[in-house]
């Protein structure tokens, strides 16, 4: 999500919850929209066109996945809504649930949290109707992260606890690891970093039992966040470094990028700018290899912030301008306005 970028040299509390969201979507089955969705889901089709319609909807979801991987969140939303229209018409409830996951992810990446929450709650309702307990665990955890984003920490904790209870009842080791990791997020949000660290360590034991490398890397990144917030830079770098190694080996690009961001922040905080710039170069190269424009934008902005922090305003300006160009390419007006404002404020100094 664009609004959750971690400012260099300090911990942005919203960063933790953004990455948590993106991670749980990787585990959950694929997601929908907000107020206008219901109006779009009423176009019954004849039984003779069922297969053709299903193929069309499936194709739209594949396109949406590609658009999302390239950072085109707005286009992802359009494709998902079209697919949902068809799935509703042919009565494919399971496919609706998967599409709601992907749609919610796209909304969240754009910072449209209310619409993202609506999509997640629709996904949860479908999971309950179909008694899909695993999907319920993931949906509850994702909803909890949005509650955290909105500052509703108590409600978020209760929601995660509900997910944990389901996981324990069905003996889902994967679900327990996820829920315990996210309880760590809730605890960290309350400022009890030592307790959060213990929860993360417990979560790691569950994630390692299942060979869940994505989950392990995510929890290690959470652990890095907690150490960073506590000012323990040595353990911060150790945790992020372990997450990056796992993510790189398993080609888990989301956690790899997140670990790099954490390491850039930690090294910058202790004046290791050469290492921070080396990591940013790796980040930009990775984003370009993935052909993910949104991650390119994030890389340019991170460069700009670091140069701004060092007082090198001409170079910072160059990177802000490059980020603005990418925002325009993505047709992300919100990001474009935010970046222009940040550049303007810097130039006033």
Short mmCIF file of C-alpha atoms in Angstrom, two decimals:
data_model
loop_
_atom_site.label_atom_id
_atom_site.label_comp_id
_atom_site.label_asym_id
_atom_site.label_seq_id
_atom_site.Cartn_x
_atom_site.Cartn_y
_atom_site.Cartn_z
CA UNK A 1 0.00 0.00 0.00
CA UNK A 2 1.33 3.34 -1.05
CA UNK A 3 0.60 5.23 2.18
CA UNK A 4 2.57 2.81 4.29
CA UNK A 5 6.10 3.45 3.03
CA UNK A 6 8.69 3.43 5.77
CA UNK A 7 10.41 6.78 6.14
CA UNK A 8 14.17 6.37 6.30
CA UNK A 9 15.72 6.81 9.70
CA UNK A 10 12.58 6.07 11.68
CA UNK A 11 9.88 3.44 12.02
CA UNK A 12 6.56 4.11 10.33
CA UNK A 13 4.05 2.17 12.39
CA UNK A 14 1.77 1.52 9.45
CA UNK A 15 4.47 -0.32 7.49
CA UNK A 16 4.18 -3.39 9.68
CA UNK A 17 0.50 -3.88 8.96
CA UNK A 18 0.79 -3.30 5.23
CA UNK A 19 3.31 -6.05 4.79
CA UNK A 20 1.25 -8.32 7.00
CA UNK A 21 -1.69 -7.83 4.66
CA UNK A 22 0.27 -8.57 1.55
CA UNK A 23 1.70 -11.69 3.14
CA UNK A 24 -1.56 -13.27 4.26
CA UNK A 25 -2.98 -12.84 0.79
CA UNK A 26 -0.17 -15.01 -0.49
CA UNK A 27 -1.39 -17.81 1.74
CA UNK A 28 -5.09 -17.38 1.34
CA UNK A 29 -6.92 -18.78 -1.61
CA UNK A 30 -7.26 -15.11 -4.55
CA UNK A 31 -10.56 -11.48 -3.43
CA UNK A 32 -13.73 -7.60 -3.81
CA UNK A 33 -15.05 -4.26 -3.74
CA UNK A 34 -17.24 -1.89 -1.89
CA UNK A 35 -20.60 -0.21 -2.12
CA UNK A 36 -21.03 -0.49 -5.86
CA UNK A 37 -20.27 -4.21 -6.16
CA UNK A 38 -23.75 -5.40 -5.25
CA UNK A 39 -25.20 -3.30 -8.04
CA UNK A 40 -22.90 -5.00 -10.53
CA UNK A 41 -23.56 -8.60 -9.57
CA UNK A 42 -26.96 -9.19 -11.15
CA UNK A 43 -26.88 -10.48 -14.69
CA UNK A 44 -28.19 -14.06 -14.88
CA UNK A 45 -26.84 -16.20 -17.71
CA UNK A 46 -28.39 -19.22 -19.46
CA UNK A 47 -27.03 -22.65 -18.63
CA UNK A 48 -25.82 -23.13 -22.21
CA UNK A 49 -23.33 -20.26 -21.82
CA UNK A 50 -22.05 -21.40 -18.40
CA UNK A 51 -18.72 -22.84 -19.60
CA UNK A 52 -18.00 -19.93 -21.91
CA UNK A 53 -18.76 -17.47 -19.13
CA UNK A 54 -16.65 -19.39 -16.63
CA UNK A 55 -13.70 -19.39 -19.02
CA UNK A 56 -14.10 -15.65 -19.55
CA UNK A 57 -14.16 -14.99 -15.81
CA UNK A 58 -11.15 -17.21 -15.19
CA UNK A 59 -9.28 -15.36 -17.92
CA UNK A 60 -10.14 -12.03 -16.30
CA UNK A 61 -8.75 -13.24 -12.97
CA UNK A 62 -5.51 -14.35 -14.63
CA UNK A 63 -5.24 -10.94 -16.25
CA UNK A 64 -5.93 -9.30 -12.88
CA UNK A 65 -3.12 -11.32 -11.29
CA UNK A 66 -0.71 -10.17 -13.99
CA UNK A 67 -1.85 -6.57 -13.60
CA UNK A 68 -1.38 -6.78 -9.85
CA UNK A 69 2.11 -8.28 -10.24
CA UNK A 70 3.05 -5.32 -12.44
CA UNK A 71 1.69 -2.79 -9.96
CA UNK A 72 -1.43 -1.78 -11.88
CA UNK A 73 -3.84 -1.85 -8.96
CA UNK A 74 -6.61 0.19 -10.62
CA UNK A 75 -6.68 -2.14 -13.61
CA UNK A 76 -6.62 -5.12 -11.25
CA UNK A 77 -9.78 -3.81 -9.61
CA UNK A 78 -11.56 -3.38 -12.96
CA UNK A 79 -10.71 -6.92 -14.05
CA UNK A 80 -11.78 -8.40 -10.70
CA UNK A 81 -15.12 -6.59 -10.77
CA UNK A 82 -15.84 -7.92 -14.25
CA UNK A 83 -14.94 -11.44 -13.13
CA UNK A 84 -17.13 -11.14 -10.04
CA UNK A 85 -20.04 -10.07 -12.20
CA UNK A 86 -19.77 -13.29 -14.18
CA UNK A 87 -19.07 -15.59 -11.21
CA UNK A 88 -22.14 -14.22 -9.46
CA UNK A 89 -24.27 -14.80 -12.55
CA UNK A 90 -23.23 -18.45 -12.86
CA UNK A 91 -23.38 -19.03 -9.10
CA UNK A 92 -19.73 -19.95 -8.56
CA UNK A 93 -19.37 -19.04 -4.87
CA UNK A 94 -15.88 -20.47 -4.42
CA UNK A 95 -14.50 -18.45 -7.32
CA UNK A 96 -16.15 -15.33 -5.90
CA UNK A 97 -14.32 -15.85 -2.64
CA UNK A 98 -10.95 -16.22 -4.35
CA UNK A 99 -11.54 -13.13 -6.47
CA UNK A 100 -12.52 -11.08 -3.43
CA UNK A 101 -9.08 -11.84 -1.99
CA UNK A 102 -7.29 -10.42 -5.02
CA UNK A 103 -9.61 -7.43 -5.23
CA UNK A 104 -9.09 -6.59 -1.56
CA UNK A 105 -5.35 -6.73 -2.06
CA UNK A 106 -5.56 -4.24 -4.93
CA UNK A 107 -7.71 -1.84 -2.91
CA UNK A 108 -5.29 -2.04 0.00
CA UNK A 109 -2.29 -1.33 -2.23
CA UNK A 110 -4.03 1.86 -3.29
CA UNK A 111 -4.75 2.84 0.30
CA UNK A 112 -8.50 2.38 -0.20
CA UNK A 113 -8.87 0.59 3.11
CA UNK A 114 -12.63 0.88 3.56
CA UNK A 115 -13.27 -0.81 0.22
CA UNK A 116 -10.60 -3.37 1.01
CA UNK A 117 -12.27 -4.19 4.31
CA UNK A 118 -15.63 -4.57 2.60
CA UNK A 119 -14.10 -7.05 0.17
CA UNK A 120 -12.49 -8.99 3.01
CA UNK A 121 -15.74 -9.19 4.95
CA UNK A 122 -17.48 -10.51 1.86
CA UNK A 123 -14.73 -13.07 1.55
CA UNK A 124 -15.18 -14.04 5.22
CA UNK A 125 -18.95 -14.42 4.77
CA UNK A 126 -18.41 -16.81 1.86
CA UNK A 127 -15.86 -18.81 3.87
CA UNK A 128 -18.35 -19.14 6.72
CA UNK A 129 -21.18 -20.16 4.40
CA UNK A 130 -19.02 -22.86 2.83
CA UNK A 131 -17.44 -23.87 6.18
CA UNK A 132 -13.99 -23.17 4.78
CA UNK A 133 -12.19 -22.80 8.11
CA UNK A 134 -8.75 -22.21 6.63
CA UNK A 135 -10.06 -19.31 4.54
CA UNK A 136 -11.79 -17.94 7.65
CA UNK A 137 -8.45 -17.85 9.48
CA UNK A 138 -6.80 -15.86 6.70
CA UNK A 139 -9.74 -13.49 6.24
CA UNK A 140 -9.94 -12.76 9.97
CA UNK A 141 -6.22 -12.03 10.11
CA UNK A 142 -6.44 -9.70 7.12
CA UNK A 143 -9.42 -7.86 8.58
CA UNK A 144 -7.48 -7.48 11.82
CA UNK A 145 -4.66 -5.78 9.98
CA UNK A 146 -7.05 -3.21 8.55
CA UNK A 147 -8.44 -2.60 12.02
CA UNK A 148 -4.87 -1.96 13.16
CA UNK A 149 -4.42 0.41 10.25
CA UNK A 150 -7.48 2.30 11.45
CA UNK A 151 -6.14 2.44 15.01
CA UNK A 152 -8.69 -0.04 16.37
CA UNK A 153 -6.12 -2.11 18.25
CA UNK A 154 -8.50 -3.82 20.69
CA UNK A 155 -10.86 -4.90 17.91
CA UNK A 156 -7.90 -6.12 15.88
CA UNK A 157 -6.68 -8.23 18.80
CA UNK A 158 -10.08 -9.84 19.24
CA UNK A 159 -10.30 -10.60 15.54
CA UNK A 160 -6.87 -12.25 15.49
CA UNK A 161 -7.80 -14.23 18.61
CA UNK A 162 -10.87 -15.51 16.77
CA UNK A 163 -8.63 -16.67 13.93
CA UNK A 164 -6.25 -18.30 16.42
CA UNK A 165 -9.12 -20.14 18.12
CA UNK A 166 -10.28 -21.59 14.78
CA UNK A 167 -6.72 -22.61 13.95
CA UNK A 168 -6.34 -24.38 17.28
CA UNK A 169 -9.72 -26.10 16.92
CA UNK A 170 -8.91 -27.54 13.52
CA UNK A 171 -5.26 -28.09 14.48
CA UNK A 172 -3.97 -25.84 11.72
CA UNK A 173 -0.30 -25.33 12.49
CA UNK A 174 -0.07 -22.89 9.59
CA UNK A 175 -3.01 -20.89 10.95
CA UNK A 176 -1.55 -20.85 14.45
CA UNK A 177 1.76 -19.53 13.16
CA UNK A 178 0.02 -16.78 11.20
CA UNK A 179 -2.26 -15.76 14.06
CA UNK A 180 0.51 -15.74 16.67
CA UNK A 181 2.67 -13.64 14.38
CA UNK A 182 -0.15 -11.17 13.99
CA UNK A 183 -0.82 -11.11 17.72
CA UNK A 184 2.77 -9.96 17.87
CA UNK A 185 1.81 -7.08 15.57
CA UNK A 186 -1.05 -6.12 17.88
CA UNK A 187 1.25 -6.27 20.89
CA UNK A 188 3.92 -4.21 19.13
CA UNK A 189 1.27 -1.62 18.27
CA UNK A 190 0.56 -1.35 22.00
CA UNK A 191 4.25 -0.66 22.56
CA UNK A 192 5.17 -3.89 24.35
CA UNK A 193 8.04 -4.90 22.07
CA UNK A 194 9.50 -7.52 24.41
CA UNK A 195 6.20 -9.42 24.50
CA UNK A 196 5.83 -9.00 20.75
CA UNK A 197 9.28 -10.49 20.23
CA UNK A 198 8.30 -13.55 22.31
CA UNK A 199 5.12 -14.01 20.26
CA UNK A 200 7.10 -13.83 17.04
CA UNK A 201 9.58 -16.40 18.32
CA UNK A 202 6.72 -18.77 19.19
CA UNK A 203 5.17 -18.17 15.78
CA UNK A 204 8.47 -19.10 14.14
CA UNK A 205 8.37 -22.56 15.73
CA UNK A 206 4.98 -23.25 14.11
CA UNK A 207 6.04 -21.89 10.74
CA UNK A 208 9.21 -23.95 10.71
CA UNK A 209 7.22 -27.11 11.56
CA UNK A 210 5.32 -26.84 8.30
CA UNK A 211 8.29 -25.72 6.22
CA UNK A 212 6.42 -22.46 5.62
CA UNK A 213 9.33 -20.41 4.31
CA UNK A 214 7.11 -17.49 3.29
CA UNK A 215 5.61 -17.41 6.77
CA UNK A 216 9.02 -17.74 8.38
CA UNK A 217 10.43 -14.84 6.36
CA UNK A 218 7.39 -12.72 7.16
CA UNK A 219 7.67 -13.36 10.90
CA UNK A 220 11.42 -12.66 10.79
CA UNK A 221 10.60 -9.34 9.16
CA UNK A 222 8.07 -8.68 11.93
CA UNK A 223 10.77 -9.51 14.43
CA UNK A 224 13.08 -7.04 12.70
CA UNK A 225 10.37 -4.38 12.98
CA UNK A 226 10.08 -4.97 16.72
CA UNK A 227 13.83 -4.81 17.29
CA UNK A 228 14.01 -1.66 15.16
CA UNK A 229 11.25 0.01 17.15
CA UNK A 230 13.08 -0.91 20.35
CA UNK A 231 16.31 0.60 19.01
CA UNK A 232 18.16 -2.74 18.99
CA UNK A 233 19.95 -2.33 15.67
CA UNK A 234 22.19 -5.40 15.94
CA UNK A 235 19.24 -7.81 16.29
CA UNK A 236 17.27 -5.73 13.78
CA UNK A 237 19.89 -6.31 11.11
CA UNK A 238 20.18 -9.99 12.07
CA UNK A 239 16.43 -10.60 11.74
CA UNK A 240 16.00 -8.71 8.49
CA UNK A 241 19.13 -10.36 7.13
CA UNK A 242 17.78 -13.84 7.89
CA UNK A 243 14.46 -12.93 6.26
CA UNK A 244 16.23 -11.64 3.17
CA UNK A 245 18.33 -14.78 2.78
CA UNK A 246 15.29 -17.05 3.02
CA UNK A 247 13.22 -14.88 0.70
CA UNK A 248 16.01 -14.66 -1.87
CA UNK A 249 16.52 -18.42 -1.87
CA UNK A 250 12.81 -19.14 -2.27
CA UNK A 251 12.22 -16.24 -4.70
CA UNK A 252 9.75 -14.73 -2.27
CA UNK A 253 10.00 -11.25 -3.73
CA UNK A 254 7.51 -9.56 -1.39
CA UNK A 255 9.42 -10.51 1.76
CA UNK A 256 12.76 -9.88 0.04
CA UNK A 257 11.74 -6.30 -0.75
CA UNK A 258 10.41 -5.83 2.75
CA UNK A 259 13.64 -7.10 4.32
CA UNK A 260 15.67 -4.75 2.14
CA UNK A 261 13.51 -1.82 3.26
CA UNK A 262 14.08 -2.73 6.89
CA UNK A 263 17.82 -3.09 6.40
CA UNK A 264 18.03 0.26 4.60
CA UNK A 265 16.29 1.91 7.52
CA UNK A 266 18.47 0.19 10.13
CA UNK A 267 21.78 0.89 8.40
CA UNK A 268 20.77 4.51 7.75
CA UNK A 269 19.89 4.96 11.41
CA UNK A 270 23.45 4.06 12.45
CA UNK A 271 25.14 6.01 9.67
CA UNK A 272 26.03 3.10 7.38
CA UNK A 273 24.94 4.96 4.26
CA UNK A 274 27.17 3.09 1.83
CA UNK A 275 25.49 -0.19 2.79
CA UNK A 276 22.06 1.48 2.59
CA UNK A 277 22.73 2.67 -0.97
CA UNK A 278 23.99 -0.79 -1.95
CA UNK A 279 20.74 -2.31 -0.70
CA UNK A 280 18.67 0.29 -2.54
CA UNK A 281 20.49 -0.60 -5.75
CA UNK A 282 19.52 -4.23 -5.18
CA UNK A 283 15.94 -3.17 -4.54
CA UNK A 284 15.66 -1.16 -7.75
CA UNK A 285 17.21 -3.95 -9.81
CA UNK A 286 14.75 -6.45 -8.36
CA UNK A 287 11.78 -4.19 -9.04
CA UNK A 288 12.90 -3.74 -12.65
CA UNK A 289 13.44 -7.48 -13.11
CA UNK A 290 9.91 -8.05 -11.85
CA UNK A 291 8.68 -5.30 -14.19
CA UNK A 292 6.73 -3.98 -11.20
CA UNK A 293 6.29 -0.25 -11.67
CA UNK A 294 4.89 0.28 -8.20
CA UNK A 295 8.00 -1.20 -6.62
CA UNK A 296 10.14 0.92 -8.96
CA UNK A 297 8.26 3.95 -7.66
CA UNK A 298 8.91 2.85 -4.07
CA UNK A 299 12.61 2.38 -4.87
CA UNK A 300 12.92 5.85 -6.39
CA UNK A 301 11.16 7.38 -3.40
CA UNK A 302 13.45 5.54 -0.98
CA UNK A 303 16.48 6.87 -2.84
CA UNK A 304 15.01 10.38 -2.72
CA UNK A 305 14.36 10.19 1.02
CA UNK A 306 17.87 9.00 1.77
CA UNK A 307 19.49 11.72 -0.34
CA UNK A 308 17.15 14.26 1.27
CA UNK A 309 18.18 12.98 4.69
CA UNK A 310 21.82 13.54 3.72
CA UNK A 311 21.07 17.06 2.50
CA UNK A 312 21.79 16.24 -1.16
CA UNK A 313 18.69 18.00 -2.47
CA UNK A 314 19.54 18.08 -6.21
CA UNK A 315 19.90 14.29 -6.35
CA UNK A 316 16.85 13.84 -4.12
CA UNK A 317 14.89 16.01 -6.51
CA UNK A 318 15.94 13.84 -9.44
CA UNK A 319 14.64 10.70 -7.73
CA UNK A 320 11.38 12.36 -6.64
CA UNK A 321 10.80 13.43 -10.24
CA UNK A 322 11.44 9.88 -11.45
CA UNK A 323 8.95 8.57 -8.88
CA UNK A 324 6.38 11.13 -10.03
CA UNK A 325 6.75 9.98 -13.64
CA UNK A 326 6.09 6.38 -12.61
CA UNK A 327 3.05 7.45 -10.56
CA UNK A 328 1.66 9.13 -13.69
CA UNK A 329 2.31 6.00 -15.72
CA UNK A 330 0.38 4.01 -13.12
CA UNK A 331 -2.37 6.66 -13.22
CA UNK A 332 -2.09 6.86 -9.45
CA UNK A 333 -3.15 10.44 -8.84
CA UNK A 334 -2.99 10.09 -5.06
CA UNK A 335 0.65 9.07 -5.16
CA UNK A 336 1.50 11.72 -7.72
CA UNK A 337 0.02 14.51 -5.60
CA UNK A 338 1.74 13.21 -2.45
CA UNK A 339 5.14 13.04 -4.15
CA UNK A 340 4.79 16.48 -5.71
CA UNK A 341 3.90 17.90 -2.30
CA UNK A 342 6.92 16.23 -0.69
CA UNK A 343 9.21 17.56 -3.43
CA UNK A 344 7.74 21.06 -3.06
CA UNK A 345 8.30 21.03 0.70
CA UNK A 346 11.90 19.92 0.22
CA UNK A 347 12.63 22.66 -2.30
CA UNK A 348 11.40 25.30 0.16
CA UNK A 349 14.27 24.52 2.51
#
